[in-house]
Amino acid sequence: MSERPDHRPSPSAGKRAGRRHPASPPAGPPSAPQPAPAATTAPPNHRSVIDSAVYRDGRRIASPATLADTFRRLREEPDGMAWIGLHRPTEPELHSLAAEFNLHELAVEDALEAHQRPKLERYGDTLFVVLRAARYLDAQEEVDFAELHIFVGPDFLITVRHGDAPDLSAVRRRMEANPDLLSLGPEAALYAILDAVVDGYAPVVEGVQTDIDEIETEVFRGDPAVSRRIYELSREMVEFQRATRPLVGMLHGLMAGFAKYGTDEELQRYLRDVADHVTHTSERVDGFRQALTDILTVNSTLVSQQQNAEMRALAEAGFEQNEEIKKISAWAAILFAPTLVGTIYGMNFETMPELHWAAGYPFAVLLMAVVCVSLYVIFKKRDWL
């Protein structure tokens, strides 16, 4: 059963009193069946085991090639600490770790399935932490997220990565270069990993800020593809919020437990610095979401204005075209009148009474003129001409 986020390993992390081994099971009701021996070890040089080391007083004393060797060497070091780094481990590997370090089955299931939100839970004397690391990909101009699971016990720290970020090898090297800090136990390594994840957000923030600046330029330039880019970046910011916002509560919960767990002062300063950074990052991400919402509103307004302008231009063009059509129609009607008269009197029928009329021609011409003038006056009054 998980507890509140302020429950953390005690400063005595690194002592072996709280850890149980398969060789000496705890008293009480029988535990769940353990995996078969063949599943408790990983094959040598398995690619999912990135690094496995045993430390004493903050210094690496062994780099076992397999998980089984790590377990055996840790048993030989009463004051030692194991730091095991895994990348997309197999189910047998996680089960072997669960059997050795008494990891809770729910935490192991989460680590296998991934797709978890950032959280901090305690199972007995083991702390289970889920983090969402992020990195900015310059070529694609997008944010890539990766999941990181951490098991922290009295004398061990296990990291399970489901992505390429963060670079925990750099964290390990930095901690190994500061044995005094690493000698404080797995809790110190946990804080170093938290710091690396939070520091990894800084380049993402800068990259997103650059994208937003470019989007603003594209919006006022009228780029038709900018709406899609705004939408995609907004979705990434939702994921970024899900990665950073829970961290604020998690870290403040850890700080609230300083007095209760007697956390070393150096680690307290370490965690406060991490908390300040993640708070700042979370505020920036919230600002990005609001900015993108405002930009999307402005873009919608500009698109509407552009559409209205285009519709107005089409209406004006249609009006002008209609005026031209009216003029053409009016002149066609005027010219049609004499044509009609001429056509009628041009028919060669002997029984037409006007054919032999002496005034027929002048009458026809006069009729044509009267009709044309009458039509012209009518169309002129109606502004067709």
Coordinates of N, CA and C in Angstrom, one line a residue, residues 19-184:
R19 N 17.0 -4.9 4.4 CA 16.8 -5.6 3.2 C 16.7 -7.1 3.5
R20 N 15.9 -7.8 2.7 CA 15.7 -9.2 2.9 C 16.2 -9.9 1.7
H21 N 16.8 -11.1 1.9 CA 17.3 -11.9 0.8 C 16.6 -13.2 0.7
P22 N 16.5 -13.8 -0.5 CA 15.9 -15.1 -0.6 C 16.5 -16.2 0.3
A23 N 17.8 -16.0 0.6 CA 18.5 -17.0 1.5 C 18.0 -16.9 2.9
S24 N 17.4 -15.8 3.3 CA 17.0 -15.6 4.7 C 15.6 -15.0 4.7
P25 N 14.5 -15.7 4.3 CA 13.2 -15.1 4.2 C 12.7 -14.6 5.5
P26 N 11.8 -13.6 5.5 CA 11.3 -13.0 6.8 C 10.3 -13.9 7.4
A27 N 10.2 -13.7 8.7 CA 9.2 -14.5 9.4 C 7.8 -14.0 9.1
G28 N 6.8 -14.8 9.3 CA 5.5 -14.4 9.0 C 4.9 -15.2 7.9
P29 N 3.7 -14.8 7.4 CA 3.0 -15.6 6.4 C 3.9 -15.8 5.1
P30 N 3.7 -16.9 4.5 CA 4.5 -17.1 3.2 C 4.2 -16.1 2.2
S31 N 5.3 -15.7 1.5 CA 5.1 -14.7 0.4 C 4.7 -15.4 -0.9
A32 N 4.4 -14.5 -1.9 CA 4.0 -15.1 -3.2 C 5.1 -16.0 -3.8
P33 N 4.8 -17.0 -4.6 CA 5.8 -17.9 -5.1 C 6.8 -17.1 -5.9
Q34 N 8.1 -17.5 -5.7 CA 9.2 -16.8 -6.3 C 9.4 -17.4 -7.7
P35 N 10.0 -16.6 -8.6 CA 10.3 -17.2 -10.0 C 11.3 -18.3 -9.9
A36 N 11.3 -19.1 -10.9 CA 12.2 -20.2 -11.0 C 13.6 -19.7 -11.0
P37 N 14.6 -20.4 -10.6 CA 16.0 -20.0 -10.5 C 16.5 -19.5 -11.9
A38 N 16.1 -20.2 -13.0 CA 16.5 -19.8 -14.3 C 16.1 -18.4 -14.7
A39 N 15.0 -17.9 -14.1 CA 14.5 -16.6 -14.4 C 15.0 -15.5 -13.5
T40 N 15.9 -15.9 -12.5 CA 16.3 -14.9 -11.6 C 17.7 -14.3 -12.0
T41 N 18.2 -14.7 -13.1 CA 19.5 -14.1 -13.6 C 19.3 -13.8 -15.0
A42 N 20.0 -12.7 -15.4 CA 20.0 -12.3 -16.8 C 21.3 -12.8 -17.5
P43 N 21.2 -13.2 -18.7 CA 22.4 -13.7 -19.4 C 23.5 -12.7 -19.5
P44 N 24.7 -13.2 -19.5 CA 25.8 -12.2 -19.5 C 25.8 -11.3 -20.7
N45 N 26.2 -10.0 -20.5 CA 26.2 -9.0 -21.5 C 24.9 -8.7 -22.1
H46 N 23.8 -9.0 -21.4 CA 22.5 -8.7 -21.9 C 22.4 -7.2 -22.1
R47 N 21.9 -6.8 -23.3 CA 21.9 -5.4 -23.7 C 21.0 -4.5 -22.8
S48 N 20.1 -5.1 -22.1 CA 19.2 -4.3 -21.2 C 19.9 -3.8 -19.9
V49 N 21.0 -4.5 -19.5 CA 21.7 -4.1 -18.4 C 22.8 -3.1 -18.8
I50 N 22.5 -1.8 -18.6 CA 23.5 -0.8 -19.1 C 24.7 -0.7 -18.2
D51 N 24.5 -0.7 -16.9 CA 25.6 -0.7 -15.9 C 25.1 -1.2 -14.6
S52 N 26.0 -2.0 -14.0 CA 25.7 -2.5 -12.7 C 27.0 -2.4 -11.8
A53 N 26.8 -1.8 -10.7 CA 28.0 -1.6 -9.8 C 27.6 -1.7 -8.4
V54 N 28.7 -2.0 -7.6 CA 28.5 -2.1 -6.1 C 29.5 -1.0 -5.5
Y55 N 29.0 -0.2 -4.6 CA 29.7 0.9 -4.0 C 29.9 0.6 -2.5
R56 N 31.0 1.1 -2.0 CA 31.2 1.2 -0.5 C 31.9 2.5 -0.2
D57 N 31.2 3.2 0.7 CA 31.7 4.6 1.1 C 31.8 5.5 -0.1
G58 N 30.8 5.3 -1.0 CA 30.7 6.2 -2.2 C 31.7 5.9 -3.3
R59 N 32.4 4.8 -3.2 CA 33.4 4.4 -4.3 C 33.1 3.1 -4.9
R60 N 33.2 3.0 -6.2 CA 32.9 1.7 -6.9 C 33.9 0.7 -6.5
I61 N 33.5 -0.5 -6.0 CA 34.4 -1.5 -5.7 C 34.2 -2.8 -6.6
A62 N 33.1 -2.8 -7.4 CA 32.9 -3.9 -8.2 C 32.0 -3.5 -9.4
S63 N 32.2 -4.1 -10.5 CA 31.4 -3.9 -11.7 C 30.9 -5.2 -12.3
P64 N 30.0 -5.9 -11.6 CA 29.6 -7.3 -12.0 C 29.1 -7.3 -13.4
A65 N 29.3 -8.4 -14.1 CA 28.9 -8.5 -15.5 C 27.4 -8.9 -15.6
T66 N 26.9 -9.6 -14.5 CA 25.5 -10.1 -14.6 C 24.8 -9.6 -13.3
L67 N 23.5 -9.7 -13.4 CA 22.7 -9.4 -12.2 C 23.0 -10.4 -11.0
A68 N 23.2 -11.6 -11.4 CA 23.5 -12.6 -10.4 C 24.8 -12.3 -9.6
D69 N 25.8 -11.9 -10.4 CA 27.1 -11.5 -9.8 C 26.9 -10.2 -8.9
T70 N 26.0 -9.3 -9.3 CA 25.7 -8.1 -8.5 C 25.1 -8.5 -7.2
F71 N 24.1 -9.4 -7.3 CA 23.5 -9.9 -6.0 C 24.5 -10.5 -5.1
R72 N 25.3 -11.4 -5.6 CA 26.3 -12.1 -4.8 C 27.3 -11.1 -4.2
R73 N 27.8 -10.2 -5.0 CA 28.8 -9.3 -4.5 C 28.2 -8.3 -3.4
L74 N 26.9 -8.0 -3.6 CA 26.3 -7.1 -2.6 C 26.1 -7.8 -1.3
R75 N 25.8 -9.1 -1.3 CA 25.7 -9.9 -0.1 C 27.0 -10.0 0.7
E76 N 28.1 -9.9 -0.1 CA 29.5 -9.9 0.5 C 29.9 -8.6 1.2
E77 N 29.1 -7.5 0.9 CA 29.5 -6.2 1.4 C 28.4 -5.7 2.3
P78 N 28.5 -5.9 3.6 CA 27.4 -5.5 4.5 C 27.1 -4.0 4.5
D79 N 28.1 -3.2 4.2 CA 27.9 -1.7 4.1 C 27.9 -1.2 2.6
G80 N 27.6 -2.1 1.7 CA 27.7 -1.8 0.3 C 26.4 -1.3 -0.2
M81 N 26.4 -0.7 -1.5 CA 25.2 -0.3 -2.1 C 25.3 -0.7 -3.6
A82 N 24.2 -1.2 -4.1 CA 24.2 -1.6 -5.6 C 23.4 -0.5 -6.3
W83 N 23.9 -0.2 -7.5 CA 23.3 0.7 -8.4 C 23.2 0.0 -9.8
I84 N 22.0 -0.4 -10.1 CA 21.8 -1.1 -11.3 C 21.0 -0.3 -12.3
G85 N 21.5 -0.2 -13.5 CA 20.8 0.6 -14.6 C 20.4 -0.3 -15.7
L86 N 19.1 -0.3 -16.0 CA 18.5 -1.1 -17.0 C 17.8 -0.3 -18.1
H87 N 17.8 -0.8 -19.3 CA 17.1 -0.1 -20.4 C 16.1 -1.1 -21.1
R88 N 14.8 -0.9 -20.9 CA 13.8 -1.8 -21.4 C 14.1 -3.3 -21.0
P89 N 14.1 -3.6 -19.7 CA 14.5 -4.9 -19.3 C 13.4 -5.9 -19.7
T90 N 13.8 -7.2 -19.7 CA 12.9 -8.3 -19.9 C 12.1 -8.6 -18.6
E91 N 11.1 -9.3 -18.8 CA 10.3 -9.7 -17.6 C 11.1 -10.6 -16.7
P92 N 11.8 -11.6 -17.1 CA 12.6 -12.4 -16.2 C 13.6 -11.6 -15.4
E93 N 14.2 -10.6 -16.1 CA 15.2 -9.7 -15.4 C 14.5 -9.0 -14.2
L94 N 13.4 -8.4 -14.5 CA 12.7 -7.6 -13.4 C 12.2 -8.6 -12.3
H95 N 11.8 -9.8 -12.7 CA 11.4 -10.7 -11.7 C 12.6 -11.2 -10.8
S96 N 13.7 -11.3 -11.4 CA 14.9 -11.6 -10.6 C 15.2 -10.5 -9.6
L97 N 15.1 -9.3 -10.1 CA 15.3 -8.2 -9.2 C 14.3 -8.1 -8.1
A98 N 13.0 -8.4 -8.4 CA 12.0 -8.4 -7.4 C 12.2 -9.5 -6.4
A99 N 12.7 -10.7 -6.8 CA 13.0 -11.7 -5.8 C 14.1 -11.4 -4.9
E100 N 15.1 -10.7 -5.5 CA 16.3 -10.4 -4.7 C 16.1 -9.3 -3.7
F101 N 15.4 -8.2 -4.2 CA 15.3 -7.0 -3.4 C 13.8 -6.9 -2.8
N102 N 13.0 -7.9 -2.9 CA 11.7 -7.9 -2.4 C 10.9 -6.7 -2.9
L103 N 10.9 -6.5 -4.2 CA 10.1 -5.4 -4.8 C 8.6 -5.8 -4.9
H104 N 7.8 -4.9 -4.7 CA 6.3 -5.1 -4.7 C 5.9 -5.5 -6.1
E105 N 5.0 -6.4 -6.3 CA 4.5 -6.9 -7.6 C 3.8 -5.7 -8.4
L106 N 3.1 -4.8 -7.7 CA 2.5 -3.7 -8.4 C 3.5 -2.8 -9.0
A107 N 4.6 -2.5 -8.3 CA 5.6 -1.6 -8.8 C 6.3 -2.3 -10.0
V108 N 6.6 -3.6 -9.9 CA 7.2 -4.3 -11.0 C 6.3 -4.3 -12.2
E109 N 5.0 -4.5 -12.0 CA 4.1 -4.5 -13.1 C 4.1 -3.1 -13.8
D110 N 4.1 -2.0 -13.0 CA 4.2 -0.7 -13.6 C 5.5 -0.5 -14.4
A111 N 6.6 -1.0 -13.9 CA 7.9 -0.9 -14.5 C 7.9 -1.7 -15.8
L112 N 7.2 -2.8 -15.9 CA 7.1 -3.6 -17.1 C 6.3 -2.9 -18.2
E113 N 5.1 -2.4 -17.8 CA 4.1 -1.9 -18.7 C 4.4 -0.5 -19.1
A114 N 5.1 0.3 -18.3 CA 5.4 1.7 -18.5 C 4.1 2.4 -18.7
H115 N 4.1 3.6 -19.4 CA 2.9 4.4 -19.6 C 2.3 4.8 -18.3
Q116 N 3.2 5.2 -17.4 CA 2.7 5.7 -16.1 C 2.9 7.2 -16.0
R117 N 2.1 7.9 -15.1 CA 2.3 9.3 -14.9 C 3.4 9.4 -13.7
P118 N 4.0 10.6 -13.6 CA 5.0 10.7 -12.6 C 4.3 10.6 -11.2
K119 N 5.0 9.8 -10.4 CA 4.4 9.5 -9.0 C 5.5 9.0 -8.1
L120 N 5.2 9.0 -6.8 CA 6.2 8.6 -5.8 C 5.4 7.8 -4.8
E121 N 5.7 6.5 -4.7 CA 5.0 5.6 -3.8 C 6.0 4.8 -2.9
R122 N 5.5 4.4 -1.7 CA 6.4 3.5 -0.9 C 5.7 2.2 -0.7
Y123 N 6.5 1.2 -0.9 CA 6.1 -0.2 -0.6 C 7.1 -0.8 0.4
G124 N 6.7 -0.8 1.7 CA 7.5 -1.3 2.7 C 8.7 -0.4 2.9
D125 N 9.9 -0.9 2.7 CA 11.2 -0.1 2.9 C 11.7 0.3 1.5
T126 N 10.9 0.1 0.5 CA 11.3 0.5 -0.9 C 10.5 1.6 -1.4
L127 N 11.2 2.6 -2.0 CA 10.5 3.7 -2.6 C 10.5 3.5 -4.1
F128 N 9.3 3.7 -4.7 CA 9.1 3.6 -6.2 C 8.8 4.9 -6.8
V129 N 9.6 5.4 -7.7 CA 9.5 6.7 -8.3 C 9.3 6.6 -9.8
V130 N 8.4 7.3 -10.4 CA 8.2 7.3 -11.8 C 8.4 8.8 -12.3
L131 N 9.3 8.9 -13.3 CA 9.6 10.2 -13.8 C 9.4 10.2 -15.4
R132 N 9.1 11.4 -15.9 CA 9.0 11.6 -17.3 C 10.1 12.5 -17.8
A133 N 11.1 12.0 -18.4 CA 12.2 12.8 -19.0 C 11.8 13.3 -20.3
A134 N 12.4 14.4 -20.7 CA 12.1 15.0 -22.0 C 13.4 15.5 -22.7
R135 N 13.4 15.6 -24.0 CA 14.5 16.1 -24.7 C 13.9 16.8 -26.0
Y136 N 14.6 17.8 -26.5 CA 14.1 18.5 -27.7 C 14.9 18.1 -28.9
L137 N 14.2 17.6 -29.9 CA 14.8 17.1 -31.1 C 14.9 18.3 -32.1
D138 N 16.1 18.8 -32.4 CA 16.2 20.0 -33.2 C 15.8 19.7 -34.7
A139 N 16.2 18.5 -35.2 CA 15.9 18.2 -36.6 C 14.4 18.2 -36.9
Q140 N 13.6 17.5 -35.9 CA 12.2 17.4 -36.1 C 11.4 18.6 -35.5
E141 N 12.1 19.4 -34.7 CA 11.5 20.5 -34.0 C 10.3 20.0 -33.2
E142 N 10.5 18.9 -32.4 CA 9.5 18.4 -31.5 C 10.1 17.9 -30.2
V143 N 9.3 17.6 -29.2 CA 9.7 17.1 -27.9 C 9.5 15.6 -27.8
D144 N 10.5 15.0 -27.4 CA 10.5 13.5 -27.2 C 10.5 13.2 -25.7
F145 N 9.5 12.4 -25.3 CA 9.4 12.0 -23.9 C 9.8 10.6 -23.7
A146 N 10.3 10.3 -22.5 CA 10.8 9.0 -22.1 C 10.4 8.7 -20.7
E147 N 10.1 7.5 -20.4 CA 9.7 7.2 -19.0 C 10.9 6.5 -18.2
L148 N 11.0 6.9 -17.0 CA 12.0 6.4 -16.1 C 11.4 5.9 -14.8
H149 N 11.7 4.7 -14.4 CA 11.2 4.1 -13.2 C 12.4 3.9 -12.2
I150 N 12.3 4.2 -11.0 CA 13.4 4.1 -10.0 C 12.9 3.3 -8.8
F151 N 13.6 2.3 -8.4 CA 13.4 1.6 -7.1 C 14.5 2.0 -6.2
V152 N 14.2 2.5 -5.0 CA 15.2 2.9 -4.0 C 14.9 2.2 -2.7
G153 N 15.9 1.4 -2.3 CA 15.9 0.7 -1.1 C 17.0 1.1 -0.1
P154 N 17.1 0.4 1.0 CA 18.1 0.7 2.0 C 19.5 0.6 1.4
D155 N 19.8 -0.3 0.5 CA 21.1 -0.5 0.0 C 21.2 -0.8 -1.5
F156 N 20.2 -0.3 -2.2 CA 20.2 -0.5 -3.7 C 19.4 0.6 -4.3
L157 N 19.7 0.9 -5.6 CA 19.0 1.8 -6.5 C 18.9 1.1 -7.8
I158 N 17.7 1.0 -8.4 CA 17.5 0.4 -9.7 C 16.8 1.4 -10.6
T159 N 17.4 1.6 -11.7 CA 16.7 2.5 -12.7 C 16.3 1.7 -13.9
V160 N 15.1 1.9 -14.3 CA 14.5 1.2 -15.5 C 14.1 2.3 -16.5
R161 N 14.8 2.4 -17.6 CA 14.5 3.4 -18.6 C 13.7 2.8 -19.7
H162 N 12.7 3.5 -20.2 CA 11.9 3.1 -21.4 C 12.0 4.2 -22.4
G163 N 13.2 4.6 -22.7 CA 13.5 5.6 -23.7 C 15.0 6.0 -23.7
D164 N 15.4 6.9 -24.5 CA 16.8 7.3 -24.6 C 17.2 8.3 -23.6
A165 N 16.2 9.0 -23.0 CA 16.6 10.1 -22.0 C 16.1 9.6 -20.7
P166 N 16.8 10.1 -19.6 CA 18.0 10.9 -19.6 C 19.3 10.1 -19.7
D167 N 20.4 10.8 -19.8 CA 21.7 10.1 -19.9 C 22.1 9.8 -18.4
L168 N 21.7 8.6 -17.9 CA 22.1 8.3 -16.5 C 23.5 8.0 -16.4
S169 N 24.2 7.6 -17.4 CA 25.7 7.4 -17.3 C 26.4 8.6 -16.9
A170 N 26.0 9.8 -17.4 CA 26.6 11.0 -16.9 C 26.3 11.3 -15.5
V171 N 25.1 10.9 -15.0 CA 24.7 11.1 -13.6 C 25.6 10.2 -12.7
R172 N 25.8 9.0 -13.2 CA 26.6 8.1 -12.4 C 28.1 8.6 -12.3
R173 N 28.6 9.1 -13.4 CA 30.0 9.6 -13.4 C 30.1 10.8 -12.5
R174 N 29.1 11.6 -12.5 CA 29.2 12.8 -11.6 C 29.1 12.4 -10.2
M175 N 28.3 11.4 -9.8 CA 28.2 11.0 -8.5 C 29.5 10.2 -8.0
E176 N 30.1 9.5 -9.0 CA 31.3 8.8 -8.6 C 32.4 9.7 -8.4
A177 N 32.4 10.9 -9.1 CA 33.4 11.9 -8.9 C 33.2 12.6 -7.6
N178 N 32.1 12.4 -6.9 CA 31.9 13.0 -5.6 C 31.5 11.9 -4.6
P179 N 32.4 11.1 -4.2 CA 32.1 10.0 -3.3 C 31.5 10.4 -1.9
D180 N 31.9 11.6 -1.5 CA 31.3 12.0 -0.2 C 29.7 12.1 -0.3
L181 N 29.3 12.6 -1.4 CA 27.8 12.7 -1.6 C 27.2 11.3 -1.9
L182 N 27.9 10.5 -2.7 CA 27.4 9.2 -3.0 C 27.4 8.3 -1.8
S183 N 28.3 8.6 -0.8 CA 28.3 7.7 0.4 C 27.1 7.9 1.3
L184 N 26.3 8.9 1.0 CA 25.0 9.1 1.7 C 24.0 8.1 1.4

